[in-house]
Amino acid sequence: MELNEKELEILAVLEKDARIETADLAKMVGLSVEETESILKKLENDQVIVKYLTMIDWTKVDHHQGVRAMIDVKVTPKQGVGFDEIAEKIYRYDEVQSVYLMSGTYDLSVIVEGKTLNEVANFVSQKLSTLESVVSTTTHFILKKYKHDGIILEQEKKDKRIVVS
């Protein structure tokens, strides 16, 4: 789908701030509120705008346990459907947050979330690795997130040491 300049401008603004008021968005791109609303509706109907999301830094919330892992998956693609069939089987699991087809040593990259390390490990050993097309997996547990989707989650703390002369 080819988009015009104004539609691209709107998408660029929304990608940085999905909560911006329509009136403010209209001013930023030089359109009326009605024109902007019409473009938004079109982009939503065409599924260019799929969903409006909020990014939360769960590490700042007390008692929130959660474990994320990136799993490299090597698979045997099936004739006629390639990687799509196995990717669909994988992304249908509730634990799976994202699935990407990759170039390189592994075919798929899967982002998984669970309440505990054990829960993620059980998902990999009992569900993911037992799928027919899956040849092997390598699991990488995420220890700390510094930047996500272009957003720095924790700004560098300034050096607060006092220098005595």
JSON list of C-alpha atoms in Angstrom, two decimals, residues 27-129:
[
{"chain": "A", "resi": 27, "resn": "LYS", "atom": "CA", "xyz": [-1.67, 20.98, 13.86]},
{"chain": "A", "resi": 28, "resn": "MET", "atom": "CA", "xyz": [1.64, 19.15, 13.63]},
{"chain": "A", "resi": 29, "resn": "VAL", "atom": "CA", "xyz": [0.92, 17.83, 10.14]},
{"chain": "A", "resi": 30, "resn": "GLY", "atom": "CA", "xyz": [-0.94, 20.89, 8.85]},
{"chain": "A", "resi": 31, "resn": "LEU", "atom": "CA", "xyz": [-4.38, 19.35, 8.40]},
{"chain": "A", "resi": 32, "resn": "SER", "atom": "CA", "xyz": [-7.82, 19.96, 9.85]},
{"chain": "A", "resi": 33, "resn": "VAL", "atom": "CA", "xyz": [-9.03, 17.74, 12.70]},
{"chain": "A", "resi": 34, "resn": "GLU", "atom": "CA", "xyz": [-11.63, 16.21, 10.35]},
{"chain": "A", "resi": 35, "resn": "GLU", "atom": "CA", "xyz": [-9.01, 15.39, 7.69]},
{"chain": "A", "resi": 36, "resn": "THR", "atom": "CA", "xyz": [-6.75, 13.88, 10.34]},
{"chain": "A", "resi": 37, "resn": "GLU", "atom": "CA", "xyz": [-9.57, 11.77, 11.80]},
{"chain": "A", "resi": 38, "resn": "SER", "atom": "CA", "xyz": [-10.44, 10.56, 8.30]},
{"chain": "A", "resi": 39, "resn": "ILE", "atom": "CA", "xyz": [-6.83, 9.51, 7.65]},
{"chain": "A", "resi": 40, "resn": "LEU", "atom": "CA", "xyz": [-6.62, 7.76, 11.04]},
{"chain": "A", "resi": 41, "resn": "LYS", "atom": "CA", "xyz": [-9.83, 5.84, 10.32]},
{"chain": "A", "resi": 42, "resn": "LYS", "atom": "CA", "xyz": [-8.50, 4.81, 6.89]},
{"chain": "A", "resi": 43, "resn": "LEU", "atom": "CA", "xyz": [-5.15, 3.67, 8.33]},
{"chain": "A", "resi": 44, "resn": "GLU", "atom": "CA", "xyz": [-6.95, 1.70, 11.06]},
{"chain": "A", "resi": 45, "resn": "ASN", "atom": "CA", "xyz": [-9.38, 0.07, 8.58]},
{"chain": "A", "resi": 46, "resn": "ASP", "atom": "CA", "xyz": [-6.48, -0.87, 6.29]},
{"chain": "A", "resi": 47, "resn": "GLN", "atom": "CA", "xyz": [-4.65, -2.34, 9.31]},
{"chain": "A", "resi": 48, "resn": "VAL", "atom": "CA", "xyz": [-1.66, -0.04, 8.79]},
{"chain": "A", "resi": 49, "resn": "ILE", "atom": "CA", "xyz": [-2.34, 1.08, 12.36]},
{"chain": "A", "resi": 50, "resn": "VAL", "atom": "CA", "xyz": [-2.82, -2.26, 14.04]},
{"chain": "A", "resi": 51, "resn": "LYS", "atom": "CA", "xyz": [-3.02, -1.21, 17.69]},
{"chain": "A", "resi": 52, "resn": "TYR", "atom": "CA", "xyz": [-2.16, 1.65, 20.02]},
{"chain": "A", "resi": 53, "resn": "LEU", "atom": "CA", "xyz": [0.24, 0.42, 22.73]},
{"chain": "A", "resi": 54, "resn": "THR", "atom": "CA", "xyz": [1.69, 1.59, 26.00]},
{"chain": "A", "resi": 55, "resn": "MET", "atom": "CA", "xyz": [5.28, 0.73, 26.93]},
{"chain": "A", "resi": 56, "resn": "ILE", "atom": "CA", "xyz": [5.64, -0.12, 30.62]},
{"chain": "A", "resi": 57, "resn": "ASP", "atom": "CA", "xyz": [8.89, -0.55, 32.51]},
{"chain": "A", "resi": 58, "resn": "TRP", "atom": "CA", "xyz": [7.79, -3.41, 34.78]},
{"chain": "A", "resi": 59, "resn": "THR", "atom": "CA", "xyz": [11.11, -3.36, 36.64]},
{"chain": "A", "resi": 60, "resn": "LYS", "atom": "CA", "xyz": [9.84, -0.25, 38.45]},
{"chain": "A", "resi": 61, "resn": "VAL", "atom": "CA", "xyz": [6.74, -2.05, 39.76]},
{"chain": "A", "resi": 62, "resn": "ASP", "atom": "CA", "xyz": [7.18, -3.80, 43.11]},
{"chain": "A", "resi": 63, "resn": "HIS", "atom": "CA", "xyz": [6.32, -7.50, 43.27]},
{"chain": "A", "resi": 64, "resn": "HIS", "atom": "CA", "xyz": [6.02, -7.88, 39.50]},
{"chain": "A", "resi": 65, "resn": "GLN", "atom": "CA", "xyz": [7.79, -11.03, 38.60]},
{"chain": "A", "resi": 66, "resn": "GLY", "atom": "CA", "xyz": [8.26, -11.74, 34.97]},
{"chain": "A", "resi": 67, "resn": "VAL", "atom": "CA", "xyz": [10.84, -13.46, 32.86]},
{"chain": "A", "resi": 68, "resn": "ARG", "atom": "CA", "xyz": [11.45, -12.87, 29.17]},
{"chain": "A", "resi": 69, "resn": "ALA", "atom": "CA", "xyz": [13.56, -14.97, 26.87]},
{"chain": "A", "resi": 70, "resn": "MET", "atom": "CA", "xyz": [14.69, -14.77, 23.27]},
{"chain": "A", "resi": 71, "resn": "ILE", "atom": "CA", "xyz": [14.69, -18.20, 21.72]},
{"chain": "A", "resi": 72, "resn": "ASP", "atom": "CA", "xyz": [16.52, -19.04, 18.51]},
{"chain": "A", "resi": 73, "resn": "VAL", "atom": "CA", "xyz": [14.67, -21.84, 16.72]},
{"chain": "A", "resi": 74, "resn": "LYS", "atom": "CA", "xyz": [16.00, -23.98, 13.89]},
{"chain": "A", "resi": 75, "resn": "VAL", "atom": "CA", "xyz": [13.18, -25.61, 11.92]},
{"chain": "A", "resi": 76, "resn": "THR", "atom": "CA", "xyz": [12.61, -27.77, 8.88]},
{"chain": "A", "resi": 77, "resn": "PRO", "atom": "CA", "xyz": [10.26, -25.86, 6.58]},
{"chain": "A", "resi": 78, "resn": "LYS", "atom": "CA", "xyz": [7.44, -27.79, 4.90]},
{"chain": "A", "resi": 79, "resn": "GLN", "atom": "CA", "xyz": [7.05, -27.85, 1.16]},
{"chain": "A", "resi": 80, "resn": "GLY", "atom": "CA", "xyz": [4.34, -25.51, -0.07]},
{"chain": "A", "resi": 81, "resn": "VAL", "atom": "CA", "xyz": [4.05, -23.53, 3.18]},
{"chain": "A", "resi": 82, "resn": "GLY", "atom": "CA", "xyz": [7.70, -22.85, 4.05]},
{"chain": "A", "resi": 83, "resn": "PHE", "atom": "CA", "xyz": [8.13, -21.40, 7.54]},
{"chain": "A", "resi": 84, "resn": "ASP", "atom": "CA", "xyz": [4.61, -19.96, 7.80]},
{"chain": "A", "resi": 85, "resn": "GLU", "atom": "CA", "xyz": [2.93, -23.09, 9.18]},
{"chain": "A", "resi": 86, "resn": "ILE", "atom": "CA", "xyz": [5.39, -23.65, 12.02]},
{"chain": "A", "resi": 87, "resn": "ALA", "atom": "CA", "xyz": [5.53, -19.90, 12.78]},
{"chain": "A", "resi": 88, "resn": "GLU", "atom": "CA", "xyz": [1.74, -19.91, 13.16]},
{"chain": "A", "resi": 89, "resn": "LYS", "atom": "CA", "xyz": [1.82, -22.91, 15.50]},
{"chain": "A", "resi": 90, "resn": "ILE", "atom": "CA", "xyz": [4.39, -21.10, 17.63]},
{"chain": "A", "resi": 91, "resn": "TYR", "atom": "CA", "xyz": [2.71, -17.67, 17.76]},
{"chain": "A", "resi": 92, "resn": "ARG", "atom": "CA", "xyz": [-0.59, -19.22, 18.88]},
{"chain": "A", "resi": 93, "resn": "TYR", "atom": "CA", "xyz": [0.89, -20.09, 22.30]},
{"chain": "A", "resi": 94, "resn": "ASP", "atom": "CA", "xyz": [-0.07, -17.57, 25.01]},
{"chain": "A", "resi": 95, "resn": "GLU", "atom": "CA", "xyz": [3.52, -17.42, 26.28]},
{"chain": "A", "resi": 96, "resn": "VAL", "atom": "CA", "xyz": [4.78, -16.17, 22.91]},
{"chain": "A", "resi": 97, "resn": "GLN", "atom": "CA", "xyz": [5.00, -12.39, 22.54]},
{"chain": "A", "resi": 98, "resn": "SER", "atom": "CA", "xyz": [6.71, -12.19, 19.11]},
{"chain": "A", "resi": 99, "resn": "VAL", "atom": "CA", "xyz": [7.93, -14.43, 16.28]},
{"chain": "A", "resi": 100, "resn": "TYR", "atom": "CA", "xyz": [10.33, -13.32, 13.54]},
{"chain": "A", "resi": 101, "resn": "LEU", "atom": "CA", "xyz": [11.69, -15.10, 10.47]},
{"chain": "A", "resi": 102, "resn": "MET", "atom": "CA", "xyz": [15.45, -14.52, 10.52]},
{"chain": "A", "resi": 103, "resn": "SER", "atom": "CA", "xyz": [18.45, -14.89, 8.27]},
{"chain": "A", "resi": 104, "resn": "GLY", "atom": "CA", "xyz": [21.52, -16.64, 9.63]},
{"chain": "A", "resi": 105, "resn": "THR", "atom": "CA", "xyz": [22.09, -19.78, 11.67]},
{"chain": "A", "resi": 106, "resn": "TYR", "atom": "CA", "xyz": [18.57, -19.96, 13.12]},
{"chain": "A", "resi": 107, "resn": "ASP", "atom": "CA", "xyz": [15.30, -19.64, 11.23]},
{"chain": "A", "resi": 108, "resn": "LEU", "atom": "CA", "xyz": [12.96, -18.11, 13.79]},
{"chain": "A", "resi": 109, "resn": "SER", "atom": "CA", "xyz": [13.47, -15.78, 16.73]},
{"chain": "A", "resi": 110, "resn": "VAL", "atom": "CA", "xyz": [10.79, -16.15, 19.39]},
{"chain": "A", "resi": 111, "resn": "ILE", "atom": "CA", "xyz": [10.20, -13.81, 22.34]},
{"chain": "A", "resi": 112, "resn": "VAL", "atom": "CA", "xyz": [8.56, -15.62, 25.25]},
{"chain": "A", "resi": 113, "resn": "GLU", "atom": "CA", "xyz": [7.28, -14.33, 28.59]},
{"chain": "A", "resi": 114, "resn": "GLY", "atom": "CA", "xyz": [6.48, -16.27, 31.75]},
{"chain": "A", "resi": 115, "resn": "LYS", "atom": "CA", "xyz": [6.06, -15.67, 35.46]},
{"chain": "A", "resi": 116, "resn": "THR", "atom": "CA", "xyz": [9.22, -17.58, 36.37]},
{"chain": "A", "resi": 117, "resn": "LEU", "atom": "CA", "xyz": [12.37, -18.89, 34.76]},
{"chain": "A", "resi": 118, "resn": "ASN", "atom": "CA", "xyz": [11.02, -22.40, 35.31]},
{"chain": "A", "resi": 119, "resn": "GLU", "atom": "CA", "xyz": [7.79, -21.56, 33.46]},
{"chain": "A", "resi": 120, "resn": "VAL", "atom": "CA", "xyz": [9.73, -20.36, 30.41]},
{"chain": "A", "resi": 121, "resn": "ALA", "atom": "CA", "xyz": [12.04, -23.40, 30.56]},
{"chain": "A", "resi": 122, "resn": "ASN", "atom": "CA", "xyz": [9.01, -25.72, 30.70]},
{"chain": "A", "resi": 123, "resn": "PHE", "atom": "CA", "xyz": [7.46, -23.97, 27.71]},
{"chain": "A", "resi": 124, "resn": "VAL", "atom": "CA", "xyz": [10.63, -24.53, 25.68]},
{"chain": "A", "resi": 125, "resn": "SER", "atom": "CA", "xyz": [11.13, -28.16, 26.72]},
{"chain": "A", "resi": 126, "resn": "GLN", "atom": "CA", "xyz": [7.51, -29.34, 26.71]},
{"chain": "A", "resi": 127, "resn": "LYS", "atom": "CA", "xyz": [5.81, -27.27, 24.01]},
{"chain": "A", "resi": 128, "resn": "LEU", "atom": "CA", "xyz": [8.22, -25.55, 21.64]},
{"chain": "A", "resi": 129, "resn": "SER", "atom": "CA", "xyz": [10.96, -28.14, 21.19]}
]
